[in-house]
Short mmCIF file of C-alpha atoms and ligand atoms in Angstrom, two decimals:
data_model
loop_
_atom_site.label_atom_id
_atom_site.label_comp_id
_atom_site.label_asym_id
_atom_site.label_seq_id
_atom_site.Cartn_x
_atom_site.Cartn_y
_atom_site.Cartn_z
CA MET E 203 0.00 0.00 0.00
CA SER E 204 1.31 3.44 -0.87
CA LYS E 205 2.34 5.55 2.06
CA ASN E 206 1.64 8.84 0.31
CA PHE E 207 -1.17 11.14 1.32
CA TYR E 208 -2.37 14.20 -0.55
CA ILE E 209 -4.74 16.58 1.22
CA THR E 210 -6.05 19.99 0.18
CA THR E 211 -8.10 22.92 1.46
CA PRO E 212 -10.36 24.95 -0.82
CA ILE E 213 -8.38 27.75 -2.44
CA TYR E 214 -9.80 30.96 -1.06
CA TYR E 215 -11.08 34.01 -2.90
CA PRO E 216 -8.72 36.69 -1.67
CA SER E 217 -11.34 39.41 -2.12
CA GLY E 218 -11.68 40.21 1.56
CA LYS E 219 -10.11 39.56 4.93
CA PRO E 220 -9.69 35.90 5.92
CA HIS E 221 -12.50 34.93 8.29
CA MET E 222 -13.42 32.12 10.65
CA GLY E 223 -14.82 29.90 7.86
CA HIS E 224 -11.51 29.98 6.01
CA ALA E 225 -9.64 29.33 9.25
CA TYR E 226 -11.88 26.36 9.99
CA SER E 227 -11.36 24.58 6.63
CA SER E 228 -7.63 25.12 6.93
CA ILE E 229 -7.33 23.96 10.53
CA VAL E 230 -9.32 20.80 9.83
CA ALA E 231 -7.14 19.94 6.84
CA ASP E 232 -3.99 20.68 8.83
CA ILE E 233 -5.04 18.31 11.59
CA PHE E 234 -5.48 15.43 9.15
CA ALA E 235 -2.20 16.27 7.40
CA ARG E 236 -0.33 16.23 10.70
CA PHE E 237 -2.04 13.03 11.78
CA LYS E 238 -0.98 11.22 8.60
CA ARG E 239 2.62 12.34 9.19
CA ILE E 240 2.41 10.78 12.65
CA GLU E 241 1.23 7.66 10.90
CA LYS E 242 4.49 7.97 8.92
CA TYR E 243 2.92 8.87 5.60
CA GLU E 244 4.66 11.07 3.08
CA VAL E 245 2.17 13.95 3.13
CA LEU E 246 1.53 16.69 0.64
CA PHE E 247 -0.72 19.37 2.05
CA LEU E 248 -1.85 22.12 -0.32
CA THR E 249 -3.67 25.40 0.21
CA GLY E 250 -3.78 28.67 -1.71
CA THR E 251 -5.85 31.41 -3.33
CA ASP E 252 -8.40 31.48 -6.16
CA GLU E 253 -7.70 34.71 -7.99
CA HIS E 254 -9.52 34.82 -11.32
CA GLY E 255 -13.12 35.52 -12.23
CA GLN E 256 -15.68 38.26 -12.33
CA LYS E 257 -15.99 38.60 -8.56
CA ILE E 258 -12.30 39.41 -8.13
CA GLN E 259 -12.24 41.66 -11.19
CA LYS E 260 -15.21 43.64 -9.81
CA GLU E 261 -13.63 43.90 -6.37
CA ALA E 262 -10.33 45.11 -7.85
CA LYS E 263 -12.15 47.73 -9.88
CA LYS E 264 -14.00 48.93 -6.79
CA ASN E 265 -10.62 49.42 -5.17
CA ASN E 266 -9.23 51.12 -8.27
CA LYS E 267 -6.56 48.50 -8.68
CA ASP E 268 -5.24 46.30 -11.44
CA PRO E 269 -6.57 42.81 -10.60
CA LYS E 270 -3.13 41.22 -10.43
CA ILE E 271 -1.76 43.88 -8.08
CA PHE E 272 -4.95 43.62 -6.04
CA CYS E 273 -4.51 39.84 -5.75
CA ASP E 274 -0.81 40.11 -4.92
CA GLU E 275 -1.70 42.20 -1.88
CA LEU E 276 -4.68 40.18 -0.74
CA SER E 277 -3.22 36.76 -1.36
CA ASP E 278 -0.49 37.69 1.10
CA ASN E 279 -3.12 37.92 3.85
CA PHE E 280 -3.98 34.28 3.23
CA ARG E 281 -0.34 33.28 3.13
CA SER E 282 0.17 35.02 6.48
CA LEU E 283 -2.90 33.24 7.80
CA THR E 284 -1.20 29.89 7.18
CA LYS E 285 1.57 30.99 9.58
CA LYS E 286 -0.82 32.46 12.08
CA LEU E 287 -2.87 29.22 12.17
CA ASN E 288 0.34 27.17 12.39
CA LEU E 289 -0.54 25.23 9.24
CA SER E 290 1.95 22.64 8.06
CA ASN E 291 1.14 23.13 4.37
CA ASP E 292 3.86 22.02 1.97
CA ASP E 293 2.78 24.33 -0.82
CA PHE E 294 0.70 27.45 -1.36
CA ILE E 295 -0.71 27.86 -4.85
CA ARG E 296 -2.02 30.98 -6.55
CA THR E 297 -4.12 30.60 -9.66
CA THR E 298 -2.24 33.52 -11.22
CA GLU E 299 1.00 31.50 -11.28
CA THR E 300 2.48 30.18 -14.54
CA ARG E 301 2.43 26.58 -13.34
CA HIS E 302 -1.31 26.85 -12.88
CA TYR E 303 -1.88 28.54 -16.22
CA GLU E 304 -0.09 25.66 -17.97
CA SER E 305 -2.09 23.12 -16.06
CA VAL E 306 -5.46 24.72 -16.92
CA ILE E 307 -4.53 24.91 -20.59
CA GLY E 308 -3.50 21.26 -20.29
CA ILE E 309 -6.88 20.12 -18.96
CA TRP E 310 -8.75 22.28 -21.46
CA ASN E 311 -6.84 20.68 -24.34
CA ARG E 312 -7.58 17.21 -23.02
CA LEU E 313 -11.30 18.04 -22.87
CA ILE E 314 -11.17 19.37 -26.43
CA ASP E 315 -9.36 16.21 -27.57
CA SER E 316 -11.90 13.95 -25.89
CA GLY E 317 -14.76 15.80 -27.63
CA ASP E 318 -16.33 17.00 -24.37
CA ILE E 319 -16.37 20.71 -25.26
CA TYR E 320 -18.51 22.57 -27.80
CA LEU E 321 -19.30 26.19 -28.55
CA GLY E 322 -22.85 27.44 -27.92
CA LYS E 323 -24.81 30.20 -26.24
CA TYR E 324 -25.60 30.43 -22.53
CA SER E 325 -28.69 32.10 -21.24
CA GLY E 326 -29.62 31.76 -17.61
CA TRP E 327 -29.04 32.94 -14.07
CA TYR E 328 -25.60 33.61 -12.65
CA SER E 329 -24.35 34.64 -9.23
CA VAL E 330 -21.11 36.60 -9.34
CA SER E 331 -20.68 36.23 -5.61
CA ASP E 332 -20.84 32.41 -5.83
CA GLU E 333 -19.41 32.33 -9.39
CA ALA E 334 -22.18 29.80 -10.05
CA PHE E 335 -24.94 29.15 -12.58
CA TYR E 336 -28.39 28.45 -11.18
CA GLU E 337 -31.50 26.81 -12.60
CA LYS E 338 -34.89 28.50 -12.38
CA ASP E 339 -36.00 26.24 -9.52
CA GLU E 340 -32.88 27.15 -7.53
CA ILE E 341 -33.68 30.85 -7.26
CA GLU E 342 -36.34 32.89 -5.49
CA ASP E 343 -37.53 36.47 -5.13
CA LYS E 344 -36.35 38.33 -2.06
CA ASP E 345 -36.85 42.05 -1.38
CA GLY E 346 -37.40 42.66 -5.07
CA ASN E 347 -34.25 40.78 -6.10
CA LYS E 348 -33.66 37.34 -7.53
CA VAL E 349 -31.42 35.35 -5.21
CA SER E 350 -30.05 31.83 -4.99
CA LYS E 351 -32.11 29.72 -2.57
CA SER E 352 -29.03 27.94 -1.24
CA SER E 353 -26.62 30.83 -0.69
CA GLY E 354 -28.94 33.83 -0.64
CA SER E 355 -26.68 35.73 -3.04
CA ARG E 356 -28.05 37.83 -5.89
CA VAL E 357 -28.26 36.35 -9.35
CA GLU E 358 -28.34 38.16 -12.68
CA TRP E 359 -29.54 37.13 -16.12
CA LEU E 360 -26.73 36.21 -18.51
CA GLU E 361 -26.80 35.73 -22.23
CA GLU E 362 -23.52 35.21 -23.97
CA GLU E 363 -21.59 32.97 -26.31
CA SER E 364 -20.00 30.23 -24.29
CA TYR E 365 -18.10 27.00 -24.52
CA PHE E 366 -19.93 24.13 -22.87
CA PHE E 367 -18.73 20.99 -21.16
CA LYS E 368 -20.93 17.97 -22.00
CA LEU E 369 -21.78 17.33 -18.36
CA SER E 370 -25.12 15.76 -19.35
CA ILE E 371 -23.43 12.65 -20.72
CA TRP E 372 -21.50 12.01 -17.50
CA GLY E 373 -24.46 11.52 -15.15
CA ASP E 374 -24.60 7.73 -15.33
CA ARG E 375 -20.86 7.40 -15.07
CA LEU E 376 -20.89 9.61 -11.99
CA LEU E 377 -23.66 7.58 -10.36
CA GLU E 378 -21.71 4.43 -11.04
CA PHE E 379 -18.59 6.03 -9.61
CA TYR E 380 -20.45 7.03 -6.40
CA LYS E 381 -21.80 3.50 -6.13
CA ASN E 382 -18.40 1.88 -6.54
CA ASN E 383 -16.77 4.36 -4.17
CA PRO E 384 -19.24 4.66 -1.33
CA ASP E 385 -16.91 6.85 0.74
CA PHE E 386 -16.11 9.29 -2.04
CA ILE E 387 -18.46 11.88 -0.53
CA LEU E 388 -18.54 12.21 3.23
CA PRO E 389 -20.45 12.67 5.45
CA SER E 390 -22.98 10.33 3.87
CA SER E 391 -25.90 12.74 4.39
CA ARG E 392 -24.21 15.04 1.90
CA LYS E 393 -23.68 12.17 -0.48
CA ASN E 394 -27.42 11.66 -0.69
CA GLU E 395 -27.94 15.30 -1.71
CA VAL E 396 -25.42 14.90 -4.51
CA VAL E 397 -26.80 11.60 -5.75
CA LYS E 398 -30.33 13.03 -5.85
CA PHE E 399 -29.12 16.03 -7.82
CA VAL E 400 -27.33 13.87 -10.39
CA GLU E 401 -30.27 11.47 -10.65
CA LYS E 402 -32.50 14.40 -11.65
CA GLY E 403 -30.36 14.68 -14.81
CA LEU E 404 -27.44 17.00 -15.47
CA LYS E 405 -27.35 19.85 -17.96
CA ASP E 406 -24.28 20.80 -19.97
CA LEU E 407 -22.13 23.30 -18.11
CA SER E 408 -21.04 26.67 -19.42
CA ILE E 409 -17.25 26.77 -19.01
CA SER E 410 -16.24 30.08 -20.54
CA ARG E 411 -17.25 33.72 -20.25
CA THR E 412 -16.93 36.66 -22.64
CA SER E 413 -18.23 39.67 -20.69
CA PHE E 414 -15.01 40.25 -18.73
CA SER E 415 -11.35 39.43 -19.20
CA TRP E 416 -9.84 38.51 -15.82
CA GLY E 417 -9.06 34.85 -16.29
CA ILE E 418 -7.17 32.35 -18.39
CA PRO E 419 -7.95 32.87 -22.10
CA VAL E 420 -9.43 29.95 -24.00
CA PRO E 421 -6.76 28.57 -26.37
CA LYS E 422 -7.30 29.76 -29.93
CA ASN E 423 -10.22 32.00 -28.96
CA ASN E 424 -9.14 34.63 -26.49
CA LYS E 425 -12.43 36.46 -26.60
CA HIS E 426 -13.34 33.88 -23.93
CA VAL E 427 -11.86 33.31 -20.50
CA ILE E 428 -12.13 29.89 -18.89
CA TYR E 429 -14.88 29.61 -16.24
CA VAL E 430 -13.35 30.29 -12.85
CA TRP E 431 -14.45 26.97 -11.34
CA LEU E 432 -12.80 24.87 -14.04
CA ASP E 433 -9.76 27.08 -13.51
CA ALA E 434 -9.90 26.82 -9.70
CA LEU E 435 -10.50 23.08 -9.37
CA THR E 436 -7.51 22.40 -11.57
CA ASN E 437 -5.25 23.89 -8.87
CA TYR E 438 -5.23 20.49 -7.19
CA ILE E 439 -3.28 19.01 -10.11
CA SER E 440 -1.31 22.16 -10.97
CA ALA E 441 0.55 21.67 -7.72
CA LEU E 442 1.61 18.22 -9.02
CA ASN E 443 3.09 19.73 -12.20
CA PHE E 444 0.20 18.71 -14.44
CA PRO E 445 0.02 18.47 -17.52
CA ASP E 446 3.18 16.43 -17.06
CA VAL E 447 1.61 13.23 -15.73
CA THR E 448 4.85 11.29 -15.77
CA ASN E 449 6.63 13.31 -13.07
CA THR E 450 7.05 11.71 -9.65
CA LYS E 451 4.93 14.23 -7.81
CA PHE E 452 1.92 13.51 -9.98
CA LYS E 453 2.56 9.79 -9.92
CA ASN E 454 2.97 9.70 -6.14
CA PHE E 455 0.14 12.00 -5.14
CA TRP E 456 -2.66 11.79 -7.70
CA PRO E 457 -5.48 10.91 -7.10
CA ALA E 458 -5.72 13.13 -4.05
CA ASP E 459 -6.70 11.33 -0.87
CA LEU E 460 -8.82 14.06 0.62
CA HIS E 461 -10.28 17.39 -0.45
CA ILE E 462 -11.53 19.23 2.62
CA ILE E 463 -14.21 21.73 1.63
CA GLY E 464 -17.26 23.49 3.03
CA LYS E 465 -20.71 22.14 2.18
CA ASP E 466 -21.37 25.24 0.04
CA ILE E 467 -18.97 24.06 -2.65
CA LEU E 468 -19.83 20.38 -2.67
CA ARG E 469 -21.49 20.40 -6.09
CA PHE E 470 -18.34 21.73 -7.72
CA HIS E 471 -16.13 19.14 -6.04
CA ALA E 472 -18.35 16.08 -6.10
CA ILE E 473 -19.99 16.52 -9.52
CA PHE E 474 -18.07 18.88 -11.80
CA TRP E 475 -14.58 17.96 -10.68
CA PRO E 476 -14.84 14.16 -11.09
CA ALA E 477 -16.69 14.68 -14.40
CA PHE E 478 -13.92 16.95 -15.74
CA LEU E 479 -11.32 14.45 -14.62
CA LEU E 480 -13.07 11.39 -16.02
CA ALA E 481 -13.52 13.20 -19.33
CA ALA E 482 -9.85 14.19 -19.30
CA LYS E 483 -8.96 10.53 -18.65
CA LEU E 484 -7.62 11.24 -15.19
CA SER E 485 -8.63 9.59 -11.93
CA PRO E 486 -11.09 11.40 -9.67
CA PRO E 487 -9.95 12.17 -6.11
CA LYS E 488 -10.50 9.47 -3.49
CA ARG E 489 -12.59 11.53 -1.12
CA VAL E 490 -14.35 14.85 -0.74
CA PHE E 491 -15.35 15.78 2.79
CA GLY E 492 -17.88 18.60 3.08
CA HIS E 493 -17.83 20.18 6.50
CA GLY E 494 -20.64 22.24 7.95
CA TRP E 495 -21.05 25.90 8.52
CA ILE E 496 -19.67 27.85 11.47
CA LEU E 497 -22.33 29.97 13.07
CA SER E 498 -21.87 32.73 15.58
CA ASP E 499 -24.38 32.51 18.43
CA ASP E 500 -26.54 30.27 16.21
CA LYS E 501 -26.63 32.72 13.32
CA LYS E 502 -24.70 32.98 10.10
CA MET E 503 -21.85 35.44 10.60
CA SER E 504 -22.46 38.69 8.84
CA LYS E 505 -21.30 42.28 9.00
CA SER E 506 -24.84 43.56 9.42
CA LEU E 507 -25.52 41.32 12.43
CA GLY E 508 -22.20 42.38 13.93
CA ASN E 509 -21.48 38.82 15.06
CA ILE E 510 -18.30 38.14 13.10
CA LEU E 511 -15.65 36.40 15.14
CA ASP E 512 -12.23 37.20 13.76
CA PRO E 513 -9.74 34.30 13.95
CA ILE E 514 -6.74 36.65 14.13
CA GLU E 515 -8.19 38.58 17.08
CA ILE E 516 -8.86 35.35 18.97
CA ILE E 517 -5.38 34.04 18.27
CA ASN E 518 -3.79 37.30 19.41
CA LYS E 519 -5.81 37.26 22.59
CA TYR E 520 -5.83 33.58 23.56
CA GLY E 521 -3.36 31.70 21.34
CA VAL E 522 -3.45 29.59 18.21
CA ASP E 523 -3.72 26.17 19.89
CA GLN E 524 -6.69 27.50 21.82
CA LEU E 525 -8.53 28.48 18.63
CA ARG E 526 -7.61 25.25 16.82
CA TYR E 527 -8.76 23.08 19.69
CA TYR E 528 -11.94 24.99 20.33
CA LEU E 529 -13.14 24.96 16.72
CA VAL E 530 -12.73 21.25 16.23
CA LYS E 531 -13.89 20.24 19.70
CA GLU E 532 -16.99 22.38 19.64
CA VAL E 533 -18.18 21.98 16.06
CA SER E 534 -19.15 18.50 14.94
CA LEU E 535 -17.21 18.15 11.70
CA GLY E 536 -19.97 17.31 9.23
CA ASN E 537 -22.59 19.61 10.73
CA ASP E 538 -23.19 23.28 11.27
CA GLY E 539 -22.00 24.42 14.66
CA SER E 540 -22.31 27.50 16.74
CA ILE E 541 -19.35 29.15 18.40
CA SER E 542 -19.28 31.87 21.04
CA MET E 543 -16.73 33.58 23.22
CA ASP E 544 -18.28 32.11 26.38
CA ASN E 545 -17.97 28.57 25.09
CA LEU E 546 -14.45 29.25 23.94
CA LYS E 547 -13.42 30.29 27.44
CA ASN E 548 -15.07 27.28 29.07
CA CYS E 549 -13.51 24.91 26.61
CA ILE E 550 -10.00 26.32 27.04
CA ASN E 551 -10.30 26.28 30.80
CA SER E 552 -11.80 22.85 31.25
CA ASP E 553 -10.13 20.78 28.55
CA LEU E 554 -6.83 22.50 28.01
CA ALA E 555 -5.89 24.36 31.19
CA ASN E 556 -7.51 22.10 33.82
CA ASN E 557 -7.11 18.77 32.11
CA TYR E 558 -4.06 18.29 29.85
CA GLY E 559 -2.24 21.46 30.97
CA ASN E 560 -2.68 20.73 34.64
CA LEU E 561 -1.58 17.11 34.22
CA CYS E 562 1.73 18.15 32.68
CA GLN E 563 2.35 21.02 35.04
CA ARG E 564 1.81 19.05 38.24
CA VAL E 565 3.78 15.97 37.16
CA PHE E 566 6.76 17.99 35.96
CA SER E 567 6.89 20.09 39.11
CA PHE E 568 6.66 16.96 41.27
CA ILE E 569 9.64 15.47 39.43
CA LYS E 570 11.58 18.69 39.75
CA LYS E 571 11.02 18.76 43.50
CA ASN E 572 11.45 15.09 44.27
CA CYS E 573 13.67 13.49 41.63
CA ASN E 574 16.36 16.07 40.84
CA ASN E 575 14.31 17.00 37.81
CA LYS E 576 15.07 13.68 36.06
CA ILE E 577 12.56 11.10 34.87
CA PRO E 578 12.88 8.09 37.19
CA GLU E 579 13.79 4.83 35.55
CA ASN E 580 11.68 1.99 36.73
CA THR E 581 10.31 -0.89 34.74
CA ASN E 582 8.77 -2.55 37.75
CA LEU E 583 5.25 -1.59 36.81
CA ASN E 584 2.23 -3.05 38.55
CA LYS E 585 -1.10 -3.98 36.99
CA LYS E 586 -2.61 -0.55 37.45
CA ASP E 587 0.35 1.12 35.73
CA LYS E 588 0.27 -1.33 32.86
CA ASN E 589 -3.49 -0.97 32.46
CA LEU E 590 -3.20 2.77 32.10
CA LEU E 591 -0.59 2.48 29.35
CA ASP E 592 -2.15 -0.53 27.63
CA ASN E 593 -5.54 1.07 27.40
CA LEU E 594 -4.12 3.83 25.24
CA ILE E 595 -1.93 1.52 23.15
CA ASN E 596 -4.78 -0.93 22.54
CA ASN E 597 -6.91 1.95 21.35
CA LEU E 598 -4.47 3.04 18.63
CA PRO E 599 -6.07 1.04 15.79
CA HIS E 600 -9.45 2.48 16.79
CA LEU E 601 -8.04 6.02 16.86
CA ILE E 602 -6.44 5.59 13.44
CA LYS E 603 -9.73 4.35 12.06
CA LEU E 604 -11.58 7.32 13.51
CA MET E 605 -9.20 9.77 11.87
CA ASN E 606 -9.23 7.95 8.56
CA ASN E 607 -13.01 8.32 8.58
CA GLN E 608 -12.66 12.01 9.52
CA ASN E 609 -14.37 11.31 12.80
CA LEU E 610 -12.36 14.03 14.45
CA ASN E 611 -14.76 14.78 17.28
CA GLU E 612 -14.77 11.22 18.56
CA TYR E 613 -10.98 11.08 18.29
CA ILE E 614 -10.62 14.16 20.48
CA LYS E 615 -13.08 12.76 22.98
CA VAL E 616 -11.13 9.53 23.33
CA VAL E 617 -7.74 11.26 23.61
CA LEU E 618 -9.10 13.69 26.16
CA SER E 619 -10.45 10.81 28.21
CA PHE E 620 -6.88 9.46 28.42
CA SER E 621 -5.77 12.76 29.86
CA PHE E 622 -8.62 12.71 32.34
CA GLU E 623 -7.74 9.14 33.32
CA ALA E 624 -4.08 10.04 33.70
CA ASN E 625 -4.96 12.85 36.10
CA LYS E 626 -7.09 10.43 38.09
CA TYR E 627 -4.34 7.81 38.10
CA PHE E 628 -1.87 10.37 39.45
CA ASN E 629 -4.27 11.42 42.21
CA ASP E 630 -5.21 7.88 43.19
CA SER E 631 -1.64 6.59 43.12
CA GLU E 632 -0.46 9.31 45.52
CA PRO E 633 3.24 9.43 44.65
CA TRP E 634 3.65 12.00 47.47
CA THR E 635 2.67 9.31 50.00
CA GLU E 636 4.79 6.63 48.33
CA LYS E 637 7.78 8.97 48.47
CA LYS E 638 8.08 8.32 52.21
CA LYS E 639 6.81 4.72 52.19
CA ASN E 640 8.23 3.11 49.07
CA HIS E 641 10.57 5.13 46.90
CA LYS E 642 10.66 2.49 44.15
CA ARG E 643 6.88 2.58 43.91
CA MET E 644 6.93 6.36 43.55
CA GLU E 645 9.43 5.95 40.71
CA ALA E 646 7.22 3.43 38.93
CA ILE E 647 4.27 5.82 39.16
CA LEU E 648 6.30 8.68 37.75
CA PHE E 649 7.75 6.52 35.02
CA THR E 650 4.23 5.48 34.04
CA ILE E 651 2.68 8.91 34.10
CA ILE E 652 5.52 10.40 32.07
CA GLN E 653 5.10 7.69 29.43
CA GLN E 654 1.43 8.51 29.32
CA ILE E 655 2.07 12.24 29.03
CA LYS E 656 4.39 11.52 26.12
CA ASN E 657 1.74 9.34 24.45
CA ILE E 658 -1.12 11.78 24.96
CA SER E 659 1.08 14.60 23.67
CA ILE E 660 1.80 12.68 20.47
CA LEU E 661 -1.90 11.99 19.96
CA LEU E 662 -2.87 15.59 20.66
CA ASN E 663 -0.03 16.99 18.57
CA PRO E 664 -2.00 17.34 15.31
CA ILE E 665 -4.60 19.44 17.12
CA VAL E 666 -2.51 21.55 19.49
CA PRO E 667 0.97 21.41 17.93
CA ASP E 668 2.55 24.25 19.94
CA ALA E 669 1.58 23.12 23.42
CA THR E 670 2.39 19.46 22.83
CA LYS E 671 5.75 20.42 21.36
CA LYS E 672 6.52 22.40 24.53
CA VAL E 673 5.70 19.33 26.62
CA LEU E 674 7.75 17.00 24.46
CA THR E 675 10.66 19.47 24.48
CA THR E 676 10.49 19.52 28.27
CA LEU E 677 10.94 15.75 28.08
CA ASN E 678 13.92 16.19 25.70
CA PHE E 679 11.92 14.23 23.18
CA PRO E 680 12.95 15.03 19.58
CA SER E 681 10.26 16.26 17.17
CA LYS E 682 11.32 13.75 14.54
CA ASN E 683 10.10 10.98 16.84
CA ILE E 684 6.52 12.23 17.01
CA ASN E 685 4.94 9.10 15.54
CA PHE E 686 3.03 5.99 16.55
CA ASP E 687 6.11 3.81 17.01
CA SER E 688 7.22 6.15 19.76
CA ILE E 689 3.97 5.53 21.60
CA LYS E 690 4.65 1.82 21.75
CA ASN E 691 8.30 2.30 22.70
CA MET E 692 8.92 2.71 26.44
CA ASN E 693 12.66 3.23 26.07
CA ASN E 694 12.78 6.45 24.18
CA LEU E 695 13.04 8.97 26.99
CA ASN E 696 16.30 10.11 28.46
CA HIS E 697 16.51 9.44 32.18
CA LYS E 698 19.98 10.83 32.63
CA ILE E 699 19.45 14.45 31.76
CA GLU E 700 17.31 16.98 33.52
CA LEU E 701 13.92 18.00 32.24
CA ASN E 702 13.75 21.34 30.50
CA ASN E 703 11.59 24.07 31.96
CA LEU E 704 7.99 23.82 30.94
CA GLU E 705 6.66 27.06 29.58
CA ILE E 706 3.11 27.99 30.54
CA LEU E 707 0.86 25.84 28.34
CA PHE E 708 -2.58 27.38 28.63
CA ARG E 709 -3.41 30.38 30.72
CA LYS E 710 -6.75 30.07 32.40
CA ILE E 711 -9.17 32.66 31.08
CA GLU E 712 -10.85 34.71 33.76
CA ASP E 713 -14.40 35.95 33.30
CA ASP E 714 -13.58 39.57 32.55
CA ASN E 715 -11.09 38.58 29.86
N1 LIG X 1054 -12.68 29.90 -4.21
C1 LIG X 1054 -13.71 29.00 -3.85
C2 LIG X 1054 -13.15 27.60 -3.60
C3 LIG X 1054 -12.40 27.00 -4.76
S1 LIG X 1054 -11.75 25.44 -4.38
C4 LIG X 1054 -11.20 24.86 -5.81
C5 LIG X 1054 -14.40 29.49 -2.58
N2 LIG X 1054 -13.71 30.32 -1.81
S2 LIG X 1054 -14.23 31.05 -0.48
O1 LIG X 1054 -13.17 31.90 -0.05
O2 LIG X 1054 -15.49 31.66 -0.71
O3 LIG X 1054 -14.55 29.98 0.61
C6 LIG X 1054 -13.95 28.76 0.70
C7 LIG X 1054 -14.36 27.97 1.89
O4 LIG X 1054 -14.37 28.70 3.11
C8 LIG X 1054 -15.75 27.37 1.89
O5 LIG X 1054 -15.92 26.28 1.09
C9 LIG X 1054 -15.76 26.85 3.26
O6 LIG X 1054 -14.90 25.74 3.27
C10 LIG X 1054 -15.15 27.98 4.02
N3 LIG X 1054 -16.17 28.81 4.63
C11 LIG X 1054 -16.51 30.08 4.32
N4 LIG X 1054 -17.42 30.52 5.25
C12 LIG X 1054 -17.69 29.53 6.13
C13 LIG X 1054 -18.35 29.45 7.37
N5 LIG X 1054 -19.04 30.44 7.92
N6 LIG X 1054 -18.22 28.29 8.06
C14 LIG X 1054 -17.41 27.28 7.65
N7 LIG X 1054 -16.77 27.36 6.51
C15 LIG X 1054 -17.10 28.33 5.57
O7 LIG X 1054 -15.50 29.10 -2.33
#
């Protein structure tokens, strides 16, 4: 089995400031990327910005800027966000790069060669904000405007010459593909929506526009620019040096293992994208996971409601691990979920500060005081010690399965329960009493609890990378050993050198903060 793993985020429109929704997609993808590295996979994790199309051109014009200069400035905000969120992405792609241009021309030519493109005339509804075409039954009247029922954004009537992709002939092939690959679309509730939509019958898709110029020109007919979604989706193979399909990157990483996206863009990823690829004689990705919507106090975040929670502000105030943990603990991955500052504080205090943070702090200070700040060496473990360690080790296959099914919430629950159990074990074992009674016993307890702290830290590392790294550094444990083999190995801590100082992990948030 190949040990390569390719994971992507959506590429973001850089037309405004990055918000919580962008942060969420990116954090989720980062957690899976980091987890696969712990599983010792060769991981390629891609993110980037989606810079062509009418929406960006309009926005640039509003700001009196040339679209490329406008994108250069705004794309940088998203690049900085990757640092701010502590993403471990291996690449950051911009659709204005040459490598992407070549790749889009490459896929276009393949679709021409396969006979899947023809020239015609489009007339119908279009939303610039969603960069999407809508059918009559997908729009409604609202306050005197026509809007999309699903996104609420305004649509306008379009009539222009357009190239079309013969999507209509791919319906049966897509249904067969979904059937043969039952986990292609997750969660399965979303899969049902997609299947129903395809079963209704697909119409050919307009894939070029003539009423503006900000995009990749259609080869041999530069009156047209290529539809921004065909352009954008292709980013996932541009990063693998497509159209060269013989290079190692493409060979090792395509088809992608996992596209993490929001539910709003499922149709593009689960219908258009595999159809384009099948027509271009390329494999579709292995999985598309559509996560839910982040709500603020149960409502969609919007400027007019004044309920926008800014990821950067939260990170500056409380820390990046705190935001990462809170978002994925609180919001059930496939569903919509509400976030609020009150819940954030409770979650940081109870799970991070009082549970994992407190466990590390109290054990390390006990060792400093009572063992010359060195981890005691003692393999004389009793049943209770072994049970504590074995329970975690025996759960590893289950935990791997959870993560490979993107069951992130359950994973966190299980790992957190280990931390809770470890705190309880430390209390119940009373090393402070054993210190006077039976020094060897105290050493066995400390040996055990330190092993467990190491193991929990490895398991939590994909979610809270900074804090767990601090803990592992305190243990003189090298970052390169953060993997599952190290969990099973009880001989990989140094007992001869002193522990490093543990920096504060999570400050407790007081009410007025
Ligand atoms: N450019 C396209 C994606 C092209 S991928 C080939 C796009 N960009 S976007 O900037 O509008 O948003 C991208 C993603 O941000 C959404 O799919 C979703 O993943 C995320 N979110 C935006 N707002 C969100 C919430 N309020 N909640 C959760 N995620 C949402 O669409």
